[in-house]
């Protein structure tokens, strides 16, 4: 027996347990796009003459984020969209996802800039992975990638830097920050305010569950790389992911509740926290919150 869409008579392709709705392809796509547009309007209002940079890895999340930004803003002559990919230097993984990213930008007619860890930081992730390190591989990778994305976004005059973080990523990070008691990081998760030298981050997919992002990419036949990084596996995040997924199965809507609760708290928290000190890194000159930026610290340049 086929299950019908809640909004029409067509066959359903997805069941959203949290909303109780079965949706067909058309109404699923409409639902995802409506939520993304609403998030952009509410949290990241786009003004005239903006340059929107989109961090593009070639994976499902960033590919959907780029596709949607193009779908929403692509026809506006005053808006330029630029895709930025970072080549961390991960053998057997990054080269193929970069090819997928190139295919997508070519398909959409979007300017695409690729910058590598080697060019900017003088080291690849494969080289870092075998070195003696204080922190896990992903900590290095995240900090070095963010620094390159911000640098390139500034170079192209971007006013926003879009990333593909989805609802699962956001809910996991909220819980992780609670577990670590890290209120500063918690506050930084909220839709941020503009700071000179740091391009404003935007996460238009933060209200879309990860599974729906993957399904949206599939039904729109987007070129997407589904392979997994060989260094993936931040232990605590993995545990939080499992915990949240179990909760979501038993109590549908848990991830949305976490995000909604956090959004309400974030404004109040931000008022309580002293404003972050903004400085220039004395080694590389990047904008940061201490006298040496995280990237220079991790690479032992201080
Ligand atoms: Fe970098 Fe970790 Fe992501 Fe691999 S899984 S690309 S090492 S952050």
Tab-separated table of C-alpha atoms and ligand atoms in Angstrom:
chain	number	residue	atom	x	y	z
A	1	UNK	CA	0.000	0.000	0.000
A	2	UNK	CA	1.393	3.379	-0.954
A	3	UNK	CA	1.275	6.151	1.601
A	4	UNK	CA	-0.159	9.426	0.362
A	5	UNK	CA	1.217	12.913	0.847
A	6	UNK	CA	-0.540	14.862	3.613
A	7	UNK	CA	-0.977	17.834	1.251
A	8	UNK	CA	-2.032	16.093	-1.981
A	9	UNK	CA	-2.840	12.673	-3.366
A	10	UNK	CA	0.636	11.803	-4.620
A	11	UNK	CA	2.872	9.111	-3.196
A	12	UNK	CA	4.866	10.217	-0.143
A	13	UNK	CA	8.675	9.981	-0.246
A	14	UNK	CA	9.350	11.033	3.329
A	15	UNK	CA	7.760	10.909	6.764
A	16	UNK	CA	8.616	13.789	9.083
A	17	UNK	CA	8.051	12.197	12.472
A	18	UNK	CA	8.475	15.577	14.209
A	19	UNK	CA	5.634	17.180	12.204
A	20	UNK	CA	3.556	14.011	11.710
A	21	UNK	CA	3.471	14.662	7.930
A	22	UNK	CA	4.040	12.316	5.005
A	23	UNK	CA	5.190	14.420	2.024
A	24	UNK	CA	5.513	13.778	-1.698
A	25	UNK	CA	8.557	15.005	-3.647
A	26	UNK	CA	6.971	18.355	-4.575
A	27	UNK	CA	5.759	19.175	-1.082
A	28	UNK	CA	8.976	17.945	0.563
A	29	UNK	CA	11.037	20.274	-1.672
A	30	UNK	CA	8.623	23.140	-0.944
A	31	UNK	CA	8.868	22.496	2.801
A	32	UNK	CA	12.697	22.496	2.826
A	33	UNK	CA	12.903	25.634	0.691
A	34	UNK	CA	10.305	27.468	2.801
A	35	UNK	CA	12.283	26.760	5.983
A	36	UNK	CA	15.563	27.893	4.397
A	37	UNK	CA	14.016	31.139	3.096
A	38	UNK	CA	12.505	31.821	6.506
A	39	UNK	CA	15.860	31.280	8.257
A	40	UNK	CA	17.588	33.669	5.855
A	41	UNK	CA	14.881	36.320	6.269
A	42	UNK	CA	14.828	36.014	10.060
A	43	UNK	CA	18.531	35.668	10.883
A	44	UNK	CA	20.597	36.851	7.929
A	45	UNK	CA	18.722	39.525	6.032
A	46	UNK	CA	20.347	40.051	2.640
A	47	UNK	CA	20.816	43.683	1.625
A	48	UNK	CA	21.435	45.244	-1.795
A	49	UNK	CA	24.844	44.813	-3.487
A	50	UNK	CA	26.108	42.010	-1.269
A	51	UNK	CA	28.794	39.485	-2.162
A	52	UNK	CA	27.815	36.140	-0.649
A	53	UNK	CA	30.638	33.643	-0.188
A	54	UNK	CA	29.633	30.004	0.230
A	55	UNK	CA	32.008	27.467	1.774
A	56	UNK	CA	31.797	24.475	-0.553
A	57	UNK	CA	33.333	21.084	0.266
A	58	UNK	CA	31.450	19.018	-2.318
A	59	UNK	CA	29.517	17.193	0.441
A	60	UNK	CA	25.716	17.232	0.657
A	61	UNK	CA	25.323	20.097	3.142
A	62	UNK	CA	27.484	22.722	1.473
A	63	UNK	CA	26.248	21.678	-1.987
A	64	UNK	CA	22.628	22.171	-0.922
A	65	UNK	CA	23.562	25.497	0.728
A	66	UNK	CA	25.166	26.737	-2.516
A	67	UNK	CA	22.308	25.435	-4.670
A	68	UNK	CA	19.754	27.196	-2.453
A	69	UNK	CA	21.636	30.498	-2.317
A	70	UNK	CA	21.774	30.370	-6.117
A	71	UNK	CA	18.088	29.472	-6.352
A	72	UNK	CA	17.054	32.313	-4.030
A	73	UNK	CA	19.521	35.023	-5.074
A	74	UNK	CA	20.922	33.890	-8.433
A	75	UNK	CA	18.637	36.165	-10.468
A	76	UNK	CA	19.459	39.325	-8.530
A	77	UNK	CA	21.917	41.396	-10.596
A	78	UNK	CA	23.176	43.254	-7.497
A	79	UNK	CA	24.208	40.068	-5.665
A	80	UNK	CA	27.308	38.026	-6.444
A	81	UNK	CA	27.709	34.480	-5.143
A	82	UNK	CA	31.244	33.083	-4.863
A	83	UNK	CA	32.013	29.490	-3.850
A	84	UNK	CA	35.147	28.890	-1.797
A	85	UNK	CA	36.647	25.416	-1.398
A	86	UNK	CA	39.515	24.508	0.870
A	87	UNK	CA	41.892	21.717	-0.071
A	88	UNK	CA	43.150	20.418	3.278
A	89	UNK	CA	45.480	17.936	1.576
A	90	UNK	CA	43.740	14.687	2.530
A	91	UNK	CA	44.820	11.937	0.180
A	92	UNK	CA	42.081	9.684	-1.217
A	93	UNK	CA	39.283	11.982	-0.011
A	94	UNK	CA	39.531	15.684	-0.814
A	95	UNK	CA	40.534	15.428	-4.531
A	96	UNK	CA	37.271	13.691	-5.468
A	97	UNK	CA	35.057	16.009	-3.396
A	98	UNK	CA	36.768	19.001	-5.039
A	99	UNK	CA	35.937	17.547	-8.465
A	100	UNK	CA	32.291	17.285	-7.381
A	101	UNK	CA	32.419	20.893	-6.127
A	102	UNK	CA	33.825	22.012	-9.500
A	103	UNK	CA	30.996	20.207	-11.318
A	104	UNK	CA	28.355	21.925	-9.194
A	105	UNK	CA	29.804	25.425	-9.620
A	106	UNK	CA	30.130	24.832	-13.372
A	107	UNK	CA	26.517	23.624	-13.524
A	108	UNK	CA	25.293	26.738	-11.665
A	109	UNK	CA	27.702	29.170	-13.385
A	110	UNK	CA	29.216	30.319	-10.085
A	111	UNK	CA	32.752	31.676	-9.578
A	112	UNK	CA	34.781	29.103	-7.660
A	113	UNK	CA	37.988	29.705	-5.706
A	114	UNK	CA	40.063	26.821	-4.326
A	115	UNK	CA	42.776	27.497	-1.739
A	116	UNK	CA	44.927	24.849	-0.062
A	117	UNK	CA	46.348	24.390	3.449
A	118	UNK	CA	49.751	23.944	1.794
A	119	UNK	CA	49.593	27.339	0.008
A	120	UNK	CA	48.312	29.269	3.018
A	121	UNK	CA	49.616	27.402	6.066
A	122	UNK	CA	52.559	25.508	4.507
A	123	UNK	CA	51.327	22.110	5.691
A	124	UNK	CA	48.748	19.519	4.618
A	125	UNK	CA	46.341	17.643	6.890
A	126	UNK	CA	48.096	14.381	5.965
A	127	UNK	CA	51.381	15.881	7.207
A	128	UNK	CA	49.741	17.238	10.375
A	129	UNK	CA	48.021	13.908	11.082
A	130	UNK	CA	51.329	12.102	11.561
A	131	UNK	CA	52.949	14.877	13.639
A	132	UNK	CA	52.941	14.971	17.414
A	133	UNK	CA	49.936	17.129	18.278
A	134	UNK	CA	48.213	18.553	21.328
A	135	UNK	CA	44.701	18.179	19.906
A	136	UNK	CA	42.749	15.882	17.566
A	137	UNK	CA	43.093	16.174	13.772
A	138	UNK	CA	39.654	17.739	13.367
A	139	UNK	CA	40.519	20.581	15.783
A	140	UNK	CA	43.471	21.565	13.588
A	141	UNK	CA	41.517	21.104	10.398
A	142	UNK	CA	38.574	23.208	11.621
A	143	UNK	CA	40.695	26.141	12.788
A	144	UNK	CA	42.925	26.195	9.682
A	145	UNK	CA	39.951	25.868	7.340
A	146	UNK	CA	38.018	28.681	9.043
A	147	UNK	CA	41.022	30.969	8.769
A	148	UNK	CA	41.328	30.315	5.007
A	149	UNK	CA	37.593	30.746	4.422
A	150	UNK	CA	37.617	34.089	6.223
A	151	UNK	CA	40.739	35.263	4.367
A	152	UNK	CA	39.351	34.409	0.913
A	153	UNK	CA	35.909	35.791	1.789
A	154	UNK	CA	37.565	39.102	2.755
A	155	UNK	CA	39.619	39.075	-0.472
A	156	UNK	CA	36.479	38.811	-2.620
A	157	UNK	CA	34.707	41.504	-0.579
A	158	UNK	CA	32.130	39.106	0.839
A	159	UNK	CA	29.600	40.464	3.307
A	160	UNK	CA	28.409	37.012	4.391
A	161	UNK	CA	30.034	33.603	4.560
A	162	UNK	CA	27.481	30.820	4.186
A	163	UNK	CA	28.199	27.376	5.597
A	164	UNK	CA	26.181	24.158	5.288
A	165	UNK	CA	25.605	23.455	9.008
A	166	UNK	CA	22.307	21.576	9.369
A	167	UNK	CA	19.935	21.042	12.318
A	168	UNK	CA	21.829	17.948	13.510
A	169	UNK	CA	25.166	19.837	13.498
A	170	UNK	CA	23.666	22.715	15.463
A	171	UNK	CA	21.865	20.515	18.012
A	172	UNK	CA	25.035	18.443	18.547
A	173	UNK	CA	27.167	21.564	19.044
A	174	UNK	CA	24.675	23.056	21.527
A	175	UNK	CA	24.744	19.860	23.590
A	176	UNK	CA	28.547	19.518	23.291
A	177	UNK	CA	29.025	23.073	24.559
A	178	UNK	CA	26.701	22.302	27.503
A	179	UNK	CA	28.711	19.179	28.318
A	180	UNK	CA	31.929	21.205	28.200
A	181	UNK	CA	30.405	24.167	30.064
A	182	UNK	CA	31.714	26.366	27.270
A	183	UNK	CA	29.412	29.405	27.370
A	184	UNK	CA	31.626	31.571	25.151
A	185	UNK	CA	31.397	29.083	22.327
A	186	UNK	CA	27.707	28.740	23.042
A	187	UNK	CA	27.130	32.455	22.517
A	188	UNK	CA	29.165	32.393	19.301
A	189	UNK	CA	26.728	29.803	17.900
A	190	UNK	CA	23.896	32.330	17.795
A	191	UNK	CA	23.406	34.298	14.563
A	192	UNK	CA	26.421	36.606	14.932
A	193	UNK	CA	26.872	40.358	14.806
A	194	UNK	CA	29.211	42.028	12.307
A	195	UNK	CA	32.850	42.417	13.418
A	196	UNK	CA	35.367	44.163	11.207
A	197	UNK	CA	37.843	41.643	9.790
A	198	UNK	CA	35.529	38.661	10.344
A	199	UNK	CA	33.018	37.972	7.607
A	200	UNK	CA	29.542	37.416	9.038
A	201	UNK	CA	28.674	33.697	9.148
A	202	UNK	CA	25.303	32.491	7.885
A	203	UNK	CA	23.836	29.004	8.287
A	204	UNK	CA	20.693	28.831	6.148
A	205	UNK	CA	20.282	25.044	6.693
A	206	UNK	CA	20.266	25.224	10.500
A	207	UNK	CA	16.549	24.336	10.570
A	208	UNK	CA	16.816	21.349	8.205
A	209	UNK	CA	17.497	17.853	9.623
A	210	UNK	CA	20.570	16.164	8.130
A	211	UNK	CA	18.541	13.327	6.558
A	212	UNK	CA	16.340	15.872	4.775
A	213	UNK	CA	19.385	17.738	3.430
A	214	UNK	CA	20.615	14.435	1.952
A	215	UNK	CA	17.169	13.663	0.496
A	216	UNK	CA	16.891	17.192	-0.941
A	217	UNK	CA	20.275	16.740	-2.686
A	218	UNK	CA	19.136	13.384	-4.073
A	219	UNK	CA	15.741	14.512	-5.385
A	220	UNK	CA	17.360	17.510	-7.065
A	221	UNK	CA	20.097	15.273	-8.550
A	222	UNK	CA	22.859	17.525	-7.220
A	223	UNK	CA	26.428	16.333	-7.748
A	224	UNK	CA	27.421	15.401	-4.200
A	225	UNK	CA	30.302	13.450	-2.701
A	226	UNK	CA	29.039	11.125	0.045
A	227	UNK	CA	32.443	9.697	1.012
A	228	UNK	CA	33.773	10.126	4.538
A	229	UNK	CA	37.020	11.749	5.576
A	230	UNK	CA	39.542	9.160	6.854
A	231	UNK	CA	40.187	11.340	9.928
A	232	UNK	CA	36.486	11.743	10.796
A	233	UNK	CA	35.447	10.675	14.261
A	234	UNK	CA	35.690	13.297	16.997
A	235	UNK	CA	34.858	10.842	19.816
A	236	UNK	CA	32.598	13.040	21.957
A	237	UNK	CA	30.641	14.413	18.985
A	238	UNK	CA	30.027	10.851	17.793
A	239	UNK	CA	28.549	9.957	21.174
A	240	UNK	CA	26.397	13.096	21.202
A	241	UNK	CA	25.165	12.328	17.676
A	242	UNK	CA	24.080	8.849	18.750
A	243	UNK	CA	22.455	10.134	21.916
A	244	UNK	CA	20.515	12.802	20.028
A	245	UNK	CA	19.424	10.395	17.297
A	246	UNK	CA	18.116	7.969	19.943
A	247	UNK	CA	16.241	10.798	21.645
A	248	UNK	CA	14.832	11.993	18.333
A	249	UNK	CA	13.510	8.492	17.580
A	250	UNK	CA	11.802	8.246	20.966
A	251	UNK	CA	10.809	11.907	21.237
A	252	UNK	CA	10.417	13.380	17.738
A	253	UNK	CA	11.236	17.082	17.617
A	254	UNK	CA	14.029	16.969	20.223
A	255	UNK	CA	16.602	18.545	17.871
A	256	UNK	CA	14.221	21.403	16.977
A	257	UNK	CA	13.413	21.943	20.667
A	258	UNK	CA	17.123	22.179	21.511
A	259	UNK	CA	17.686	24.740	18.766
A	260	UNK	CA	14.598	26.793	19.647
A	261	UNK	CA	15.494	26.814	23.334
A	262	UNK	CA	19.047	27.826	22.494
A	263	UNK	CA	17.903	30.647	20.200
A	264	UNK	CA	15.754	32.073	23.002
A	265	UNK	CA	18.623	31.834	25.479
A	266	UNK	CA	21.313	33.108	23.132
A	267	UNK	CA	20.183	36.734	23.152
A	268	UNK	CA	20.086	36.819	26.964
A	269	UNK	CA	23.455	35.029	27.239
A	270	UNK	CA	25.084	37.446	24.811
A	271	UNK	CA	24.035	40.367	27.046
A	272	UNK	CA	25.574	38.695	30.116
A	273	UNK	CA	28.910	37.885	28.475
A	274	UNK	CA	31.528	40.632	28.211
A	275	UNK	CA	32.008	41.614	24.550
A	276	UNK	CA	34.845	39.658	22.906
A	277	UNK	CA	38.094	41.630	22.638
A	278	UNK	CA	38.935	42.040	18.974
A	279	UNK	CA	42.611	42.166	18.101
A	280	UNK	CA	44.978	41.560	15.201
A	281	UNK	CA	47.188	38.483	15.460
A	282	UNK	CA	50.728	39.745	16.033
A	283	UNK	CA	52.098	36.980	13.784
A	284	UNK	CA	49.827	36.827	10.734
A	285	UNK	CA	47.661	39.953	11.217
A	286	UNK	CA	44.350	38.101	11.067
A	287	UNK	CA	41.470	39.369	13.198
A	288	UNK	CA	41.128	37.309	16.388
A	289	UNK	CA	40.254	37.565	20.076
A	290	UNK	CA	43.771	37.222	21.560
A	291	UNK	CA	47.162	38.583	20.572
A	292	UNK	CA	47.920	35.396	18.589
A	293	UNK	CA	45.232	33.698	16.467
A	294	UNK	CA	44.239	30.061	16.905
A	295	UNK	CA	45.826	29.012	13.601
A	296	UNK	CA	49.250	30.469	14.514
A	297	UNK	CA	48.994	28.913	17.997
A	298	UNK	CA	48.149	25.474	16.656
A	299	UNK	CA	50.962	25.640	14.119
A	300	UNK	CA	53.399	26.628	16.880
A	301	UNK	CA	54.266	29.972	15.315
A	302	UNK	CA	53.979	31.856	18.620
B	1	LIG	FE1	38.951	17.917	8.591
B	1	LIG	FE2	38.068	16.298	10.519
B	1	LIG	FE3	36.404	17.159	8.591
B	1	LIG	FE4	38.356	15.414	8.008
B	1	LIG	S1	36.590	15.060	9.376
B	1	LIG	S2	37.781	17.235	6.796
B	1	LIG	S3	39.976	16.114	9.371
B	1	LIG	S4	37.399	18.410	10.159
